Short mmCIF file of C-alpha atoms and ligand atoms in Angstrom, two decimals:
data_model
loop_
_atom_site.label_atom_id
_atom_site.label_comp_id
_atom_site.label_asym_id
_atom_site.label_seq_id
_atom_site.Cartn_x
_atom_site.Cartn_y
_atom_site.Cartn_z
CA MET A 787 147.50 102.39 57.24
CA ALA A 788 150.07 100.41 59.15
CA TYR A 789 152.29 99.62 56.19
CA LEU A 790 152.88 103.28 55.22
CA GLN A 791 156.27 103.77 56.98
CA PRO A 792 159.17 105.74 55.59
CA ASP A 793 161.19 103.71 53.15
CA LYS A 794 164.33 101.92 54.27
CA PRO A 795 167.56 103.12 52.50
CA GLY A 796 168.03 100.92 49.49
CA LYS A 797 164.32 100.21 49.04
CA VAL A 798 163.99 98.54 45.64
CA TYR A 799 161.89 100.41 43.10
CA LEU A 800 162.00 100.27 39.25
CA PRO A 801 165.18 102.33 38.83
CA ALA A 802 167.15 99.82 40.98
CA ILE A 803 165.96 97.00 38.71
CA ARG A 804 166.95 98.95 35.61
CA GLN A 805 170.38 99.81 37.05
CA ALA A 806 171.10 96.24 38.01
CA LYS A 807 170.45 95.17 34.38
CA GLU A 808 172.73 97.85 33.07
CA ARG A 809 175.51 96.77 35.50
CA GLY A 810 174.98 93.05 34.84
CA GLU A 811 174.18 92.53 38.48
CA LYS A 812 171.99 89.54 39.36
CA LEU A 813 168.90 90.08 41.47
CA VAL A 814 166.69 87.57 43.35
CA CYS A 815 163.00 87.14 43.89
CA LEU A 816 161.07 84.77 46.13
CA THR A 817 157.39 84.19 46.76
CA ALA A 818 155.75 84.98 50.14
CA TYR A 819 152.18 84.92 51.26
CA ASP A 820 152.38 86.02 54.87
CA TYR A 821 154.08 88.42 57.31
CA PRO A 822 156.67 86.17 58.95
CA THR A 823 158.05 84.69 55.77
CA ALA A 824 158.09 88.12 54.03
CA ARG A 825 160.02 89.48 57.01
CA ILE A 826 162.46 86.64 57.07
CA ILE A 827 163.23 86.72 53.34
CA ASP A 828 163.33 90.56 53.22
CA GLU A 829 165.86 90.53 56.10
CA ALA A 830 167.90 87.82 54.24
CA GLY A 831 168.18 90.29 51.31
CA VAL A 832 165.90 89.30 48.53
CA ASP A 833 165.30 92.15 46.13
CA MET A 834 161.71 91.31 45.10
CA ILE A 835 158.89 89.50 46.85
CA LEU A 836 156.14 88.02 44.68
CA VAL A 837 152.79 87.38 46.20
CA GLY A 838 152.27 84.69 43.63
CA ASP A 839 149.06 82.97 42.68
CA SER A 840 151.19 79.80 43.53
CA ILE A 841 149.44 80.59 46.87
CA GLY A 842 146.73 78.34 45.45
CA ASN A 843 149.06 75.31 45.29
CA VAL A 844 151.28 76.07 48.27
CA ILE A 845 148.93 77.52 50.91
CA TYR A 846 145.38 76.60 49.85
CA GLY A 847 146.13 73.16 48.38
CA TYR A 848 143.91 73.80 45.38
CA GLY A 849 146.15 71.75 43.07
CA ASN A 850 146.52 74.63 40.62
CA THR A 851 146.20 78.39 40.44
CA ILE A 852 142.82 78.66 38.64
CA PRO A 853 140.61 78.98 41.83
CA VAL A 854 142.77 81.79 43.38
CA THR A 855 140.74 84.99 43.97
CA LEU A 856 141.68 88.69 44.10
CA GLU A 857 140.70 88.73 47.78
CA GLU A 858 143.12 85.89 48.57
CA ILE A 859 146.01 87.73 46.85
CA LEU A 860 144.92 90.99 48.48
CA SER A 861 144.84 89.62 51.94
CA ALA A 862 148.30 87.95 51.48
CA CYS A 863 149.68 91.16 49.94
CA ILE A 864 148.64 93.22 52.99
CA ALA A 865 150.52 90.82 55.32
CA VAL A 866 153.57 90.57 53.06
CA LYS A 867 153.79 94.31 52.69
CA ARG A 868 153.82 94.75 56.51
CA GLY A 869 156.73 92.30 56.77
CA THR A 870 158.77 93.94 54.01
CA GLU A 871 161.06 96.93 54.35
CA ARG A 872 163.48 96.79 51.39
CA ALA A 873 162.26 94.38 48.64
CA MET A 874 159.83 95.37 45.95
CA VAL A 875 156.42 93.82 46.51
CA ILE A 876 154.75 92.41 43.41
CA ALA A 877 151.27 91.08 43.41
CA ASP A 878 150.12 88.37 40.93
CA MET A 879 146.74 89.03 39.21
CA PRO A 880 144.78 85.85 39.51
CA TYR A 881 142.97 84.03 36.79
CA GLY A 882 139.84 85.91 35.72
CA THR A 883 140.90 89.36 37.08
CA TYR A 884 142.48 90.68 33.89
CA HIS A 885 140.50 88.77 31.25
CA ILE A 886 137.20 90.66 30.93
CA ASN A 887 138.21 94.11 29.75
CA GLU A 888 140.84 96.77 30.32
CA ASP A 889 138.79 98.90 32.79
CA GLU A 890 138.11 95.95 35.01
CA THR A 891 141.76 95.01 34.84
CA VAL A 892 142.87 98.46 35.94
CA LYS A 893 140.28 98.48 38.78
CA ASN A 894 141.60 95.10 40.11
CA ALA A 895 145.23 96.14 39.78
CA LEU A 896 144.53 99.35 41.58
CA ARG A 897 142.98 97.52 44.52
CA LEU A 898 146.18 95.42 44.84
CA MET A 899 148.23 98.59 44.85
CA LYS A 900 146.00 100.86 46.87
CA TYR A 901 144.81 98.41 49.56
CA GLY A 902 147.35 95.59 49.27
CA GLY A 903 150.39 97.88 49.09
CA ALA A 904 151.71 96.24 45.99
CA GLU A 905 154.34 98.20 44.13
CA ALA A 906 153.89 96.32 40.86
CA ILE A 907 151.61 93.62 39.42
CA LYS A 908 152.18 90.59 37.35
CA ILE A 909 150.04 89.14 34.60
CA GLU A 910 150.48 86.00 32.50
CA GLY A 911 150.42 86.01 28.71
CA GLY A 912 152.27 87.12 25.58
CA ARG A 913 150.98 89.15 22.54
CA ASN A 914 147.37 88.61 23.68
CA ARG A 915 148.11 90.85 26.75
CA VAL A 916 149.97 93.62 25.04
CA HIS A 917 146.96 95.92 25.05
CA ILE A 918 146.37 95.30 28.75
CA VAL A 919 149.99 95.87 29.67
CA ARG A 920 150.03 99.18 27.71
CA ARG A 921 146.88 100.32 29.50
CA LEU A 922 148.09 99.41 32.97
CA VAL A 923 151.35 101.25 32.33
CA GLU A 924 149.40 104.33 31.18
CA GLU A 925 147.71 104.26 34.51
CA GLU A 926 151.01 104.31 36.38
CA ILE A 927 150.90 100.69 37.33
CA PRO A 928 154.25 99.02 36.96
CA VAL A 929 153.82 95.63 35.19
CA VAL A 930 155.77 92.36 35.18
CA ALA A 931 154.78 90.10 32.28
CA HIS A 932 154.97 86.33 32.31
CA ILE A 933 155.58 84.09 29.31
CA GLY A 934 156.77 80.50 28.62
CA LEU A 935 154.80 78.19 30.88
CA THR A 936 151.86 80.21 32.18
CA PRO A 937 150.25 78.06 34.93
CA GLN A 938 146.86 79.80 34.56
CA SER A 939 146.70 78.11 31.03
CA VAL A 940 147.10 74.65 32.62
CA TYR A 941 143.79 73.30 31.21
CA LYS A 942 144.67 74.56 27.72
CA LEU A 943 148.22 73.23 27.84
CA GLY A 944 147.20 70.01 29.51
CA GLY A 945 150.07 70.01 32.01
CA TYR A 946 153.23 71.87 33.04
CA ARG A 947 155.81 71.39 30.29
CA VAL A 948 158.78 73.22 28.96
CA GLN A 949 157.68 75.82 26.36
CA GLY A 950 159.42 77.09 23.25
CA LYS A 951 161.21 73.87 22.25
CA THR A 952 160.50 74.03 18.52
CA ALA A 953 161.88 76.78 16.30
CA ASP A 954 158.42 78.28 15.68
CA ALA A 955 157.50 78.27 19.35
CA ALA A 956 160.90 79.74 20.27
CA LYS A 957 160.53 82.50 17.71
CA ARG A 958 157.07 83.29 19.01
CA LEU A 959 158.44 83.55 22.60
CA ILE A 960 161.12 85.98 21.53
CA GLU A 961 158.51 88.04 19.61
CA ASP A 962 156.18 88.04 22.60
CA ALA A 963 159.02 89.28 24.86
CA LEU A 964 159.82 92.10 22.53
CA MET A 965 156.17 93.15 22.20
CA LEU A 966 155.72 93.17 25.97
CA GLU A 967 158.78 95.23 26.43
CA GLU A 968 157.51 97.67 23.80
CA ALA A 969 154.11 97.83 25.60
CA GLY A 970 155.92 99.00 28.78
CA ALA A 971 156.44 95.97 31.06
CA PHE A 972 159.48 96.54 33.24
CA ALA A 973 160.33 92.85 33.59
CA ILE A 974 159.33 89.51 32.12
CA VAL A 975 159.07 86.20 33.85
CA LEU A 976 160.34 83.38 31.68
CA GLU A 977 159.08 80.10 33.12
CA LEU A 978 160.16 76.72 31.95
CA VAL A 979 161.88 78.00 28.79
CA PRO A 980 165.01 76.39 27.23
CA ARG A 981 168.09 78.19 28.58
CA GLU A 982 169.33 79.10 25.05
CA ILE A 983 166.05 80.96 24.33
CA ALA A 984 166.09 82.65 27.81
CA GLU A 985 169.62 83.83 27.00
CA ILE A 986 168.59 85.18 23.57
CA ILE A 987 165.60 87.08 25.19
CA THR A 988 167.74 88.37 27.99
CA LYS A 989 170.33 89.81 25.62
CA ARG A 990 167.74 91.25 23.29
CA LEU A 991 165.69 93.05 25.95
CA ARG A 992 166.57 96.29 27.73
CA ILE A 993 164.26 95.16 30.54
CA SER A 994 165.01 92.41 33.02
CA THR A 995 164.16 88.80 32.60
CA ILE A 996 163.10 86.84 35.69
CA GLY A 997 163.85 83.17 35.25
CA ILE A 998 162.27 80.18 36.79
CA GLY A 999 163.42 76.90 35.18
CA ALA A 1000 164.94 79.09 32.38
CA GLY A 1001 168.69 78.75 33.10
CA SER A 1002 171.37 81.01 34.55
CA HIS A 1003 171.36 83.80 31.95
CA CYS A 1004 168.20 85.51 33.21
CA ASP A 1005 168.82 88.84 34.96
CA ILE A 1006 166.81 87.79 38.05
CA GLN A 1007 166.00 84.29 39.45
CA VAL A 1008 162.74 83.56 41.09
CA LEU A 1009 161.65 80.47 43.06
CA VAL A 1010 158.66 79.55 45.16
CA LEU A 1011 160.01 79.91 48.71
CA HIS A 1012 158.21 76.71 49.90
CA ASP A 1013 160.05 74.68 47.23
CA LEU A 1014 163.37 76.07 48.26
CA ILE A 1015 162.85 75.30 51.98
CA GLY A 1016 161.22 71.91 51.47
CA MET A 1017 157.72 72.76 52.47
CA THR A 1018 155.85 71.45 49.45
CA PHE A 1019 154.61 67.98 48.65
CA GLY A 1020 155.11 65.72 45.65
CA ARG A 1021 157.89 65.53 42.99
CA GLN A 1022 159.77 68.79 42.44
CA PRO A 1023 160.70 70.01 38.94
CA ARG A 1024 164.45 69.72 38.11
CA PHE A 1025 165.11 73.45 38.51
CA VAL A 1026 164.27 73.36 42.22
CA ARG A 1027 167.24 73.22 44.52
CA GLN A 1028 166.08 72.47 48.01
CA TYR A 1029 168.20 74.41 50.56
CA ALA A 1030 166.47 73.16 53.74
CA ASN A 1031 163.94 70.57 54.86
CA VAL A 1032 161.60 72.67 56.90
CA ARG A 1033 158.85 70.16 56.54
CA GLN A 1034 161.04 67.55 58.40
CA ILE A 1035 162.03 70.23 60.96
CA ILE A 1036 158.40 70.99 61.73
CA HIS A 1037 157.45 67.27 61.77
CA ASP A 1038 160.23 66.43 64.28
CA ALA A 1039 159.47 69.51 66.46
CA VAL A 1040 155.81 68.63 66.73
CA LYS A 1041 156.52 64.95 67.37
CA ASN A 1042 158.93 65.82 70.14
CA TRP A 1043 156.36 68.22 71.72
CA ILE A 1044 153.62 65.57 71.62
CA GLU A 1045 155.98 63.12 73.31
CA ASP A 1046 156.88 65.69 76.02
CA VAL A 1047 153.20 66.51 76.70
CA LYS A 1048 152.30 62.85 76.96
CA ASN A 1049 155.25 62.01 79.19
CA GLY A 1050 154.47 65.00 81.49
CA ASN A 1051 157.66 66.81 80.43
CA TYR A 1052 155.83 69.87 79.09
CA PRO A 1053 155.19 72.36 80.47
CA ASN A 1054 157.66 72.53 83.29
CA GLU A 1055 157.57 75.10 86.10
CA ASN A 1056 159.54 77.69 84.16
CA GLU A 1057 157.01 77.37 81.35
CA SER A 1058 154.06 78.19 83.58
CA TYR A 1059 153.10 81.00 86.04
CA GLY A 1060 152.92 80.67 89.80
CA LEU A 1061 150.91 82.57 92.35
CA PRO A 1062 152.73 85.29 94.36
CA GLU A 1063 153.75 83.99 97.89
CA GLU A 1064 151.30 86.40 99.58
CA THR A 1065 148.30 85.14 97.57
CA LYS A 1066 149.32 81.54 98.31
CA ARG A 1067 149.38 82.30 102.08
CA GLU A 1068 145.91 83.96 101.86
CA LEU A 1069 144.47 80.98 99.99
CA ASN A 1070 146.34 78.42 102.14
CA ILE A 1071 148.06 76.88 99.14
CA GLU A 1072 151.42 75.14 99.60
O1 LIG B 2453 152.82 82.40 41.32
C1 LIG B 2453 154.10 82.25 41.30
O2 LIG B 2453 154.67 81.85 42.27
C2 LIG B 2453 154.75 82.56 40.08
C3 LIG B 2453 156.23 82.27 40.00
C4 LIG B 2453 156.39 80.83 39.77
C5 LIG B 2453 156.94 83.08 38.90
O3 LIG B 2453 154.11 83.10 39.12
#
């Protein structure tokens, strides 16, 4: 398989994540769904790349993550893995792929690792997923858990809102995090959680927290790459800081190209191929 190359020095595996937590060193994670973006963000120095089920919103335009299939994540994962040398590649398990029973969950996770090249998988949920996390870890599958706002529960939650705002809900989140750590997860995504609760969880856990809309105390920050570079549509949540406007850059480039084609300015002689002089003579072409 093309992606099985020797590891680059500094390749990120679980021990590097653990050491960073012990040293208080911040790490970064971004999403990617294809070869070029994986390669660009790996070369820029991200520590983890998540082949997120946000592919449903960002790439397929589904509107939410519910329709995303294992095959879609698998195919994206294969491409991302080929573009990644140093970062840890984590594959999201889509809705419906870890809900039936433990054996089916293991089978699906193993496909992502064996054929997709994922080095860890991520599943959403708290105490209700503890038995699954335990079983996956028993089968040598590194697991990232995901609590707070879990987008696969969008129909149950009725929208994307900050979670853990009441004392009861906050206590439940903290308990969930401790249970998932005990079950063997090596990191936990905290999505849309008040920063005070994210700080408590980060301090209580020996494993790393990966924050998105959860404040600055998390050990690792994650964002959807397309939000960061301005390639998504609609209103952005307040935690998104846009570092580039790639959408505008693409729009302007395409507009300029259309204009050049229509004005006869593209392609010019240097952007096409001419016949050798000898052939021209033979064909009587000027
Ligand atoms: O799918 C995804 O991109 C995610 C991140 C937002 C954590 O789950």
